[in-house]
CSV table of C-alpha atoms in Angstrom, one decimal:
chain,number,residue,atom,x,y,z
A,22,MET,CA,-25.1,-0.6,7.7
A,23,ARG,CA,-25.0,-0.5,3.9
A,24,PRO,CA,-21.8,-0.5,1.9
A,25,THR,CA,-20.7,2.7,0.2
A,26,HIS,CA,-21.5,3.0,-3.5
A,27,ALA,CA,-19.7,5.1,-6.1
A,28,LYS,CA,-22.9,7.1,-6.7
A,29,ASP,CA,-22.8,8.3,-3.1
A,30,HIS,CA,-19.5,10.2,-3.8
A,31,PRO,CA,-19.4,13.7,-5.2
A,32,PRO,CA,-18.1,14.0,-8.7
A,33,THR,CA,-15.4,16.4,-7.7
A,34,ALA,CA,-12.1,15.7,-5.9
A,35,PRO,CA,-12.4,13.9,-2.5
A,36,PRO,CA,-13.4,16.4,0.3
A,37,SER,CA,-10.9,17.5,2.9
A,38,PRO,CA,-10.9,15.8,6.3
A,39,ALA,CA,-12.8,18.7,7.7
A,40,ALA,CA,-15.8,17.7,5.5
A,41,VAL,CA,-15.8,14.3,7.2
A,42,ALA,CA,-16.8,16.1,10.4
A,43,GLU,CA,-20.1,17.1,8.9
A,44,THR,CA,-21.3,13.5,8.4
A,45,SER,CA,-21.8,11.0,11.2
A,46,VAL,CA,-20.7,7.4,10.7
A,47,ALA,CA,-23.8,6.3,12.6
A,48,SER,CA,-26.2,8.2,10.3
A,49,LEU,CA,-26.0,5.7,7.4
A,50,PRO,CA,-29.2,3.7,6.9
A,51,ARG,CA,-29.2,0.0,7.7
A,52,GLY,CA,-30.4,-3.0,5.7
A,53,PRO,CA,-30.3,-4.0,2.1
A,54,VAL,CA,-29.4,-1.6,-0.6
A,55,VAL,CA,-31.0,-1.4,-4.1
A,56,ASP,CA,-28.5,-0.9,-6.8
A,57,ALA,CA,-30.2,1.7,-9.0
A,58,GLY,CA,-28.1,0.8,-12.0
A,59,HIS,CA,-29.1,-2.9,-12.0
A,60,GLY,CA,-32.2,-3.2,-9.8
A,61,THR,CA,-30.5,-5.8,-7.6
A,62,THR,CA,-30.6,-6.0,-3.9
A,63,GLN,CA,-27.3,-6.2,-2.0
A,64,SER,CA,-26.9,-7.4,1.5
A,65,PRO,CA,-24.8,-5.4,4.0
A,66,PRO,CA,-21.4,-6.7,4.9
A,67,ALA,CA,-21.5,-9.5,7.4
A,68,ALA,CA,-20.8,-8.7,11.0
A,69,SER,CA,-17.1,-9.0,11.7
A,70,GLY,CA,-17.2,-10.9,15.0
A,71,PRO,CA,-17.7,-9.5,18.5
A,72,LEU,CA,-18.0,-5.8,17.8
A,73,PRO,CA,-19.3,-3.2,20.3
A,74,ALA,CA,-23.1,-2.9,20.4
A,75,GLY,CA,-23.4,0.0,22.9
A,76,SER,CA,-21.4,2.4,25.0
A,77,ALA,CA,-20.8,-0.2,27.7
A,78,GLU,CA,-19.2,-2.5,25.2
A,79,VAL,CA,-17.1,0.3,23.8
A,80,ARG,CA,-15.6,0.9,27.3
A,81,GLN,CA,-15.1,-2.9,27.7
A,82,VAL,CA,-12.8,-2.7,24.7
A,83,ASP,CA,-10.9,0.1,26.4
A,84,ALA,CA,-9.8,-2.5,29.0
A,85,ASP,CA,-8.2,-4.9,26.5
A,86,VAL,CA,-7.8,-3.4,23.0
A,87,PRO,CA,-5.4,-6.1,21.8
A,88,GLY,CA,-7.8,-8.8,22.9
A,89,ALA,CA,-10.7,-7.1,21.1
A,90,VAL,CA,-8.7,-6.8,17.9
A,91,GLY,CA,-7.7,-10.4,18.2
A,92,ARG,CA,-11.3,-11.6,18.6
A,93,MET,CA,-12.4,-9.6,15.6
A,94,LEU,CA,-9.5,-11.0,13.6
A,95,ASP,CA,-10.4,-14.5,14.8
A,96,HIS,CA,-13.8,-14.1,13.2
A,97,VAL,CA,-12.8,-12.4,10.0
A,98,LEU,CA,-9.9,-14.8,9.3
A,99,ALA,CA,-12.0,-17.9,10.1
A,100,GLU,CA,-14.4,-16.7,7.4
A,101,ARG,CA,-11.5,-16.0,5.0
A,102,LEU,CA,-10.0,-19.4,5.6
A,103,HIS,CA,-13.3,-21.1,4.9
A,104,ARG,CA,-13.3,-19.4,1.5
A,105,ALA,CA,-9.6,-20.3,0.9
A,106,ARG,CA,-10.4,-23.9,1.6
A,107,ARG,CA,-13.1,-23.8,-1.0
A,108,ALA,CA,-10.6,-22.4,-3.5
A,109,ASP,CA,-8.0,-25.1,-2.8
A,110,PRO,CA,-7.4,-27.2,0.4
A,111,LEU,CA,-3.6,-27.4,-0.2
A,112,PHE,CA,-3.2,-23.7,-0.6
A,113,ALA,CA,-5.4,-23.1,2.5
A,114,GLY,CA,-3.6,-25.6,4.6
A,115,GLU,CA,0.0,-24.7,3.8
A,116,LEU,CA,-0.2,-21.0,3.0
A,117,ALA,CA,-3.4,-19.3,4.2
A,118,GLU,CA,-3.4,-21.1,7.5
A,119,ARG,CA,0.3,-20.4,8.1
A,120,MET,CA,-0.2,-16.7,7.4
A,121,THR,CA,-3.3,-16.6,9.6
A,122,ARG,CA,-1.4,-18.1,12.5
A,123,PHE,CA,1.4,-15.6,12.1
A,124,THR,CA,-1.2,-12.7,12.2
A,125,LEU,CA,-3.2,-14.1,15.2
A,126,GLU,CA,0.0,-14.9,17.2
A,127,GLY,CA,1.2,-11.3,16.5
A,128,GLY,CA,3.0,-9.0,18.8
A,129,LYS,CA,1.7,-6.1,20.9
A,130,ARG,CA,-0.8,-4.8,18.3
A,131,THR,CA,0.6,-1.3,18.8
A,132,ARG,CA,-0.7,0.0,15.5
A,133,ALA,CA,-4.2,-1.3,16.2
A,134,GLN,CA,-4.1,0.3,19.7
A,135,LEU,CA,-3.1,3.6,18.2
A,136,VAL,CA,-6.1,3.5,15.9
A,137,TRP,CA,-8.4,2.7,18.7
A,138,TRP,CA,-7.1,5.3,21.2
A,139,ALA,CA,-6.9,8.0,18.5
A,140,SER,CA,-10.6,7.3,17.7
A,141,ARG,CA,-11.4,7.5,21.4
A,142,ALA,CA,-9.4,10.7,21.9
A,143,CYS,CA,-11.4,12.2,19.1
A,144,ALA,CA,-14.7,11.4,20.9
A,145,GLY,CA,-15.3,8.1,19.2
A,146,ARG,CA,-17.9,6.6,21.5
A,147,ASP,CA,-20.7,5.2,19.4
A,148,PRO,CA,-20.6,1.5,18.3
A,149,ALA,CA,-20.3,2.4,14.6
A,150,SER,CA,-17.0,4.3,14.9
A,151,ALA,CA,-15.8,1.8,17.5
A,152,ALA,CA,-16.4,-1.1,15.2
A,153,ALA,CA,-14.7,0.7,12.3
A,154,ALA,CA,-11.7,1.4,14.5
A,155,LEU,CA,-11.4,-2.2,15.4
A,156,ARG,CA,-11.7,-3.3,11.8
A,157,ILE,CA,-9.1,-0.8,10.6
A,158,GLY,CA,-6.8,-1.8,13.4
A,159,GLY,CA,-7.2,-5.5,12.3
A,160,ALA,CA,-6.4,-4.5,8.7
A,161,LEU,CA,-3.2,-2.9,10.0
A,162,GLU,CA,-2.3,-6.1,11.7
A,163,LEU,CA,-2.6,-7.9,8.4
A,164,LEU,CA,-0.6,-5.2,6.6
A,165,GLN,CA,2.0,-5.7,9.3
A,166,THR,CA,2.1,-9.4,8.5
A,167,CYS,CA,2.7,-8.6,4.8
A,168,ALA,CA,5.5,-6.2,5.7
A,169,LEU,CA,7.3,-8.5,8.1
A,170,VAL,CA,7.0,-11.6,5.9
A,171,HIS,CA,8.4,-9.7,2.9
A,172,ASP,CA,11.1,-8.0,5.1
A,173,ASP,CA,12.3,-11.4,6.3
A,174,VAL,CA,12.7,-12.7,2.8
A,175,MET,CA,14.6,-9.6,1.7
A,176,ASP,CA,16.7,-9.5,4.8
A,177,ARG,CA,17.3,-13.3,4.8
A,178,ALA,CA,16.2,-13.4,8.4
A,179,VAL,CA,15.7,-16.8,10.0
A,180,LEU,CA,13.8,-15.6,13.2
A,181,ARG,CA,10.7,-13.6,13.7
A,182,ARG,CA,9.0,-13.1,17.1
A,183,GLY,CA,11.3,-15.7,18.5
A,184,ARG,CA,10.2,-18.4,16.1
A,185,PRO,CA,11.3,-19.4,12.6
A,186,ALA,CA,10.4,-16.8,10.0
A,187,LEU,CA,7.6,-17.9,7.7
A,188,HIS,CA,9.9,-18.6,4.7
A,189,THR,CA,12.2,-20.7,6.9
A,190,ASP,CA,9.2,-22.6,8.3
A,191,VAL,CA,8.0,-23.5,4.8
A,192,ALA,CA,11.5,-24.4,3.6
A,193,ASP,CA,12.1,-26.7,6.6
A,194,ARG,CA,8.9,-28.6,5.7
A,195,TYR,CA,10.2,-29.5,2.3
A,196,ALA,CA,14.0,-29.7,2.8
A,197,ASP,CA,14.0,-33.5,3.3
A,198,ARG,CA,11.9,-34.0,0.2
A,199,VAL,CA,13.6,-31.7,-2.4
A,200,GLY,CA,16.9,-30.6,-0.8
A,201,LEU,CA,17.9,-27.5,1.1
A,202,GLU,CA,18.6,-25.2,-1.9
A,203,ARG,CA,15.3,-25.9,-3.7
A,204,ALA,CA,13.4,-25.8,-0.4
A,205,GLU,CA,14.8,-22.4,0.4
A,206,ARG,CA,13.9,-21.0,-3.0
A,207,PHE,CA,10.4,-22.4,-2.5
A,208,GLY,CA,10.2,-20.9,1.0
A,209,HIS,CA,11.0,-17.5,-0.4
A,210,SER,CA,8.3,-17.8,-3.1
A,211,ALA,CA,5.7,-19.0,-0.6
A,212,ALA,CA,6.5,-16.2,1.8
A,213,VAL,CA,6.0,-13.6,-1.0
A,214,LEU,CA,2.6,-15.1,-1.8
A,215,ALA,CA,1.7,-15.2,1.9
A,216,GLY,CA,2.5,-11.5,2.2
A,217,ASP,CA,0.5,-10.8,-0.9
A,218,LEU,CA,-2.4,-12.7,0.6
A,219,ALA,CA,-2.2,-10.7,3.9
A,220,LEU,CA,-2.2,-7.5,1.9
A,221,ALA,CA,-5.3,-8.6,-0.1
A,222,TRP,CA,-7.2,-9.5,3.0
A,223,ALA,CA,-6.2,-6.2,4.7
A,224,ASP,CA,-7.6,-4.3,1.7
A,225,ASP,CA,-10.7,-6.4,1.8
A,226,LEU,CA,-11.2,-5.6,5.5
A,227,VAL,CA,-10.9,-1.9,4.9
A,228,ALA,CA,-13.2,-2.0,1.8
A,229,GLU,CA,-15.9,-3.9,3.7
A,230,THR,CA,-15.9,-1.6,6.7
A,231,PRO,CA,-19.2,0.4,6.8
A,232,LEU,CA,-18.4,4.1,6.8
A,233,SER,CA,-20.2,7.2,5.8
A,234,PRO,CA,-19.4,8.2,2.2
A,235,TRP,CA,-17.2,11.1,3.0
A,236,THR,CA,-15.4,9.3,5.9
A,237,GLY,CA,-14.8,6.4,3.5
A,238,VAL,CA,-13.1,8.7,1.0
A,239,VAL,CA,-10.7,10.0,3.7
A,240,VAL,CA,-10.0,6.6,5.1
A,241,ARG,CA,-9.4,5.0,1.7
A,242,ARG,CA,-7.1,7.8,0.7
A,243,LEU,CA,-5.1,7.6,4.0
A,244,TRP,CA,-4.9,3.8,3.5
A,245,GLY,CA,-3.8,4.0,-0.1
A,246,ASP,CA,-1.1,6.6,0.7
A,247,MET,CA,0.2,4.5,3.5
A,248,ARG,CA,0.7,1.5,1.3
A,249,THR,CA,2.5,3.5,-1.3
A,250,GLU,CA,4.8,5.1,1.4
A,251,MET,CA,5.7,1.7,2.7
A,252,VAL,CA,6.8,0.4,-0.7
A,253,ALA,CA,8.7,3.7,-1.3
A,254,GLY,CA,10.5,3.4,2.0
A,255,GLN,CA,11.4,-0.3,1.4
A,256,TYR,CA,12.7,0.6,-2.1
A,257,LEU,CA,14.9,3.3,-0.7
A,258,ASP,CA,16.2,0.8,1.9
A,259,VAL,CA,17.2,-1.9,-0.6
A,260,GLN,CA,18.4,0.6,-3.1
A,261,GLY,CA,20.5,2.2,-0.4
A,262,GLN,CA,22.1,-1.2,0.3
A,263,ILE,CA,23.1,-1.8,-3.3
A,264,THR,CA,24.4,1.7,-3.9
A,265,ALA,CA,26.0,2.1,-0.5
A,266,ALA,CA,24.0,5.3,0.1
A,267,ARG,CA,25.2,6.7,3.4
A,268,SER,CA,23.8,10.1,3.9
A,269,PRO,CA,22.1,10.6,7.3
A,270,SER,CA,19.3,12.7,5.7
A,271,ARG,CA,18.7,9.9,3.2
A,272,ALA,CA,18.6,7.4,6.0
A,273,LEU,CA,16.0,9.5,7.9
A,274,ARG,CA,13.9,9.8,4.7
A,275,ALA,CA,13.8,6.0,4.2
A,276,ALA,CA,13.1,5.4,7.9
A,277,CYS,CA,10.2,7.9,7.8
A,278,LEU,CA,8.6,6.3,4.7
A,279,LYS,CA,9.3,2.7,5.5
A,280,SER,CA,8.3,2.6,9.2
A,281,ALA,CA,7.5,5.9,10.9
A,282,LEU,CA,4.4,6.7,8.8
A,283,TYR,CA,2.7,3.4,8.9
A,284,SER,CA,3.8,2.5,12.4
A,285,VAL,CA,2.4,5.7,14.1
A,286,GLU,CA,1.3,8.6,11.9
A,287,ARG,CA,-1.1,6.7,9.7
A,288,PRO,CA,-2.7,4.7,12.5
A,289,LEU,CA,-3.3,7.9,14.4
A,290,THR,CA,-4.9,9.7,11.5
A,291,LEU,CA,-7.0,6.6,10.5
A,292,GLY,CA,-8.3,6.3,14.0
A,293,ALA,CA,-9.1,10.0,14.1
A,294,ALA,CA,-10.8,9.9,10.7
A,295,VAL,CA,-13.2,7.1,11.6
A,296,ALA,CA,-14.2,9.2,14.6
A,297,GLY,CA,-14.9,12.2,12.3
A,298,ALA,CA,-12.0,14.4,13.4
A,299,ASP,CA,-11.7,17.8,11.9
A,300,ASP,CA,-8.8,19.2,9.8
A,301,ALA,CA,-7.0,20.8,12.6
A,302,THR,CA,-7.0,17.6,14.7
A,303,LEU,CA,-5.8,15.5,11.8
A,304,ARG,CA,-3.0,17.8,11.1
A,305,ARG,CA,-1.9,17.9,14.7
A,306,LEU,CA,-2.0,14.1,15.0
A,307,ARG,CA,-0.1,13.8,11.8
A,308,ASP,CA,2.7,15.9,13.3
A,309,VAL,CA,2.6,13.9,16.5
A,310,GLY,CA,2.8,10.6,14.5
A,311,ARG,CA,5.7,11.7,12.3
A,312,CYS,CA,7.9,12.6,15.2
A,313,VAL,CA,7.0,9.7,17.4
A,314,GLY,CA,7.2,7.3,14.5
A,315,LEU,CA,10.7,8.3,13.5
A,316,ALA,CA,11.7,8.0,17.2
A,317,PHE,CA,10.2,4.5,17.1
A,318,GLN,CA,12.3,3.5,14.0
A,319,LEU,CA,15.5,4.9,15.4
A,320,ARG,CA,14.9,2.9,18.6
A,321,ASP,CA,14.4,-0.2,16.5
A,322,ASP,CA,17.7,0.5,14.8
A,323,LEU,CA,19.5,0.7,18.1
A,324,ASP,CA,17.8,-2.4,19.4
A,325,ASP,CA,18.9,-4.3,16.4
A,326,VAL,CA,22.5,-3.8,17.5
A,327,PHE,CA,22.3,-3.5,21.2
A,328,GLY,CA,19.3,-5.6,22.0
A,329,GLY,CA,19.0,-9.4,21.8
A,330,PRO,CA,16.6,-12.1,20.4
A,331,ARG,CA,14.8,-12.3,23.7
A,332,GLU,CA,13.8,-8.6,23.5
A,333,THR,CA,13.5,-8.2,19.7
A,334,GLY,CA,12.3,-11.6,18.7
A,335,LYS,CA,14.9,-11.7,15.8
A,336,ALA,CA,18.6,-12.3,15.4
A,337,CYS,CA,20.7,-9.4,16.6
A,338,GLY,CA,22.9,-7.5,14.2
A,339,GLY,CA,20.8,-8.1,11.1
A,340,ASP,CA,21.0,-4.5,9.9
A,341,ILE,CA,24.8,-4.7,10.1
A,342,ARG,CA,25.0,-8.0,8.3
A,343,GLU,CA,22.8,-6.8,5.5
A,344,GLY,CA,24.5,-3.4,5.2
A,345,LYS,CA,21.3,-1.5,5.7
A,346,PRO,CA,21.7,2.2,5.3
A,347,THR,CA,20.3,3.1,8.7
A,348,TYR,CA,20.6,6.4,10.4
A,349,LEU,CA,22.7,4.8,13.1
A,350,ALA,CA,25.2,3.6,10.5
A,351,ALA,CA,25.2,6.9,8.6
A,352,VAL,CA,25.9,8.9,11.8
A,353,ALA,CA,28.7,6.5,12.8
A,354,ARG,CA,30.4,6.9,9.4
A,355,ALA,CA,29.9,10.7,9.4
A,356,ARG,CA,31.4,11.1,12.9
A,357,ALA,CA,34.3,8.8,12.1
A,358,GLU,CA,35.2,10.6,8.9
A,359,ALA,CA,34.9,14.0,10.5
A,360,ALA,CA,37.2,13.0,13.4
A,361,GLY,CA,39.6,11.2,11.1
A,362,ASP,CA,39.0,8.1,13.2
A,363,GLY,CA,40.6,5.4,11.1
A,364,ALA,CA,40.0,2.6,13.6
A,365,ALA,CA,36.3,3.3,13.7
A,366,LEU,CA,36.2,3.4,9.9
A,367,ALA,CA,38.1,0.1,9.7
A,368,VAL,CA,35.5,-1.5,11.9
A,369,LEU,CA,32.7,-0.2,9.7
A,370,ASN,CA,34.4,-1.3,6.5
A,371,ARG,CA,35.2,-4.7,7.9
A,372,TRP,CA,31.8,-5.7,9.2
A,373,PHE,CA,29.2,-3.5,7.6
A,374,GLY,CA,27.5,-5.7,4.9
A,375,ASP,CA,29.3,-8.9,5.9
A,376,ALA,CA,26.8,-11.7,6.1
A,377,ALA,CA,29.4,-13.7,8.1
A,378,LEU,CA,29.3,-11.2,11.0
A,379,THR,CA,30.4,-13.0,14.2
A,380,GLU,CA,29.4,-12.2,17.7
A,381,ARG,CA,32.9,-10.9,18.3
A,382,GLY,CA,32.5,-8.7,15.2
A,383,LEU,CA,29.2,-7.4,16.5
A,384,ASP,CA,30.9,-6.5,19.8
A,385,GLU,CA,33.5,-4.5,17.9
A,386,VAL,CA,30.7,-2.6,16.1
A,387,ARG,CA,29.0,-1.9,19.5
A,388,ASP,CA,32.2,-0.7,21.0
A,389,MET,CA,32.8,1.6,18.0
A,390,LEU,CA,29.3,3.0,18.2
A,391,VAL,CA,29.8,3.9,21.9
A,392,ALA,CA,33.3,5.2,21.5
A,393,THR,CA,32.5,7.5,18.6
A,394,GLY,CA,29.5,8.9,20.5
A,395,THR,CA,27.1,7.6,17.8
A,396,ARG,CA,24.9,5.7,20.3
A,397,ASP,CA,24.5,8.8,22.5
A,398,THR,CA,23.8,11.0,19.4
A,399,VAL,CA,21.0,8.7,18.2
A,400,GLU,CA,19.6,8.4,21.8
A,401,THR,CA,19.5,12.1,22.1
A,402,LYS,CA,17.7,12.4,18.7
A,403,ILE,CA,15.1,9.9,19.9
A,404,ASP,CA,14.5,11.9,23.1
A,405,ARG,CA,14.1,15.1,21.1
A,406,LEU,CA,11.8,13.6,18.6
A,407,ALA,CA,9.7,12.1,21.3
A,408,ALA,CA,9.5,15.4,23.2
A,409,ARG,CA,8.6,17.3,20.0
A,410,GLY,CA,5.9,14.7,19.2
A,411,LEU,CA,4.4,14.8,22.7
A,412,GLY,CA,4.5,18.6,22.6
A,413,HIS,CA,2.3,18.5,19.5
A,414,PHE,CA,0.0,16.0,21.2
A,415,ASP,CA,-0.4,18.1,24.3
A,416,GLY,CA,-1.4,21.1,22.2
A,417,ALA,CA,-4.3,19.2,20.5
A,418,LEU,CA,-7.9,19.5,21.5
A,419,LEU,CA,-8.8,16.0,22.5
A,420,ASP,CA,-11.4,14.1,24.5
A,421,PRO,CA,-9.9,13.3,28.0
A,422,GLU,CA,-11.6,9.9,27.9
A,423,GLY,CA,-8.9,8.7,25.4
A,424,THR,CA,-6.1,11.3,25.8
A,425,GLY,CA,-4.3,9.6,28.8
A,426,PRO,CA,-4.1,6.1,27.3
A,427,LEU,CA,-3.1,7.5,23.9
A,428,ARG,CA,-0.3,9.6,25.4
A,429,SER,CA,1.1,6.7,27.3
A,430,LEU,CA,1.0,4.6,24.2
A,431,LEU,CA,2.9,7.2,22.2
A,432,LEU,CA,5.5,7.6,24.9
A,433,ALA,CA,6.1,3.8,24.9
A,434,ALA,CA,6.2,3.8,21.1
A,435,ALA,CA,8.8,6.6,21.0
A,436,GLY,CA,11.2,4.6,23.1
A,437,ALA,CA,12.6,7.6,24.9
A,438,ARG,CA,15.0,7.0,27.8
A,439,PRO,CA,13.5,7.2,31.3
A,440,GLY,CA,14.0,10.7,32.5
A,441,GLY,CA,14.8,11.9,29.0
A,442,ASP,CA,13.4,15.0,27.4
A,443,ALA,CA,10.2,13.2,26.4
A,444,ALA,CA,9.4,12.1,29.9
A,445,VAL,CA,7.5,15.3,30.8
A,446,PRO,CA,4.0,15.6,32.2
A,447,PRO,CA,1.3,16.9,29.8
A,448,ARG,CA,1.0,20.7,29.8
A,449,HIS,CA,-2.7,20.6,29.6
A,450,ALA,CA,-5.6,18.3,28.8
A,451,HIS,CA,-8.4,19.8,26.8
A,452,ASP,CA,-12.0,18.5,27.0
A,453,ARG,CA,-13.2,18.5,23.5
A,454,ARG,CA,-16.8,18.2,24.6
A,455,GLY,CA,-16.5,21.7,26.1
A,456,HIS,CA,-16.0,23.1,22.5
A,457,GLN,CA,-18.7,21.2,20.7
A,458,ALA,CA,-21.6,23.5,21.5
A,459,SER,CA,-20.0,26.5,19.8
A,460,GLY,CA,-19.5,24.6,16.6
A,461,THR,CA,-15.9,26.0,16.2
A,462,GLU,CA,-14.2,22.8,17.5
A,463,GLY,CA,-15.2,19.2,18.1
A,464,THR,CA,-15.4,16.1,16.0
A,465,GLY,CA,-18.4,17.0,14.0
A,466,ARG,CA,-20.0,13.8,15.0
């Protein structure tokens, strides 16, 4: 497939997602492209590892999406590391390789799975859309590396995924040579650069993914908006810490921007876009993702307090130590103030934002969150968000080949309680293929 050139794009504003449905990803010609402006011949992007070559291979990916994404990343990152070593061996060995290991040894690859199954649920069956879904999923894994590495620096976290955070790992390597304080500063600087490198390689992977011109416009706009939203949410988070912003509505806004959109909504819409989904389907999946994504973040807030390193892969109580303006903390303060509960407020004022939070102090916070009903309030909100999101999902016209796995993935991401409001069977399952003949529905593929 040839890369997209600017001359392929219409001179007006980018088309709506519905326009994407009129052009098939597979319809692009293959082989070299002659640049009309310079008369030079450009080669198509190199194959990005073991990508599906037919419908059988697409279904093989269904059986192990994380493994397929990992194999694609193995190939892409090996090529990137080769180029990094040519730039400078020290940089490659100490920074690029460390960032690559962090990415390849990643977690559940939930975002990449959402991209894949959203594509499949939008009738993405051909090798071209399947390859694009894997590449976009891999780019999200690199973006996640950037977010986590930078988060750990800002949060002064020492653990990530049960191992030393990247900045801690770098600092430990140099502590004996330059002293702990200088090594820690260097570790922070190196981690910022590692996150920047991950973001650059993620952008490269998206830019080099062969897409039809119109599909490319939609994907790049979704990708660009997602990056801006992540930074906006992170800024609200750190600004809320310094200003002690405590409004529940503000906390929800930050949670939506910082995590909900890029954790669920954008992966869903990116996957649907590469499959050529229409406007109605993209809007429906956006609504699904926003509800489920917010539930996902609220569950993460609860796990930070009530979970443990074995479950979360990071030190417990980090949000309390850092004084993060989470929805959990905002609800606790609002409930305590409304009830005139001086004891609960004393616990909040004593430990919230205290970097020296002890295990006994964390237990006091946990007891306060239970006693004030805050934990139950947030659990109920998670259940309702999950139920609302799955209600939107069950009303979408999707291909049954991908609907079941995608619904299960969304239910797991929402983190609703077993037997809660979200744990309901789907109301109906629509076969998108039954609508394609009329031309009024379908993916337009």
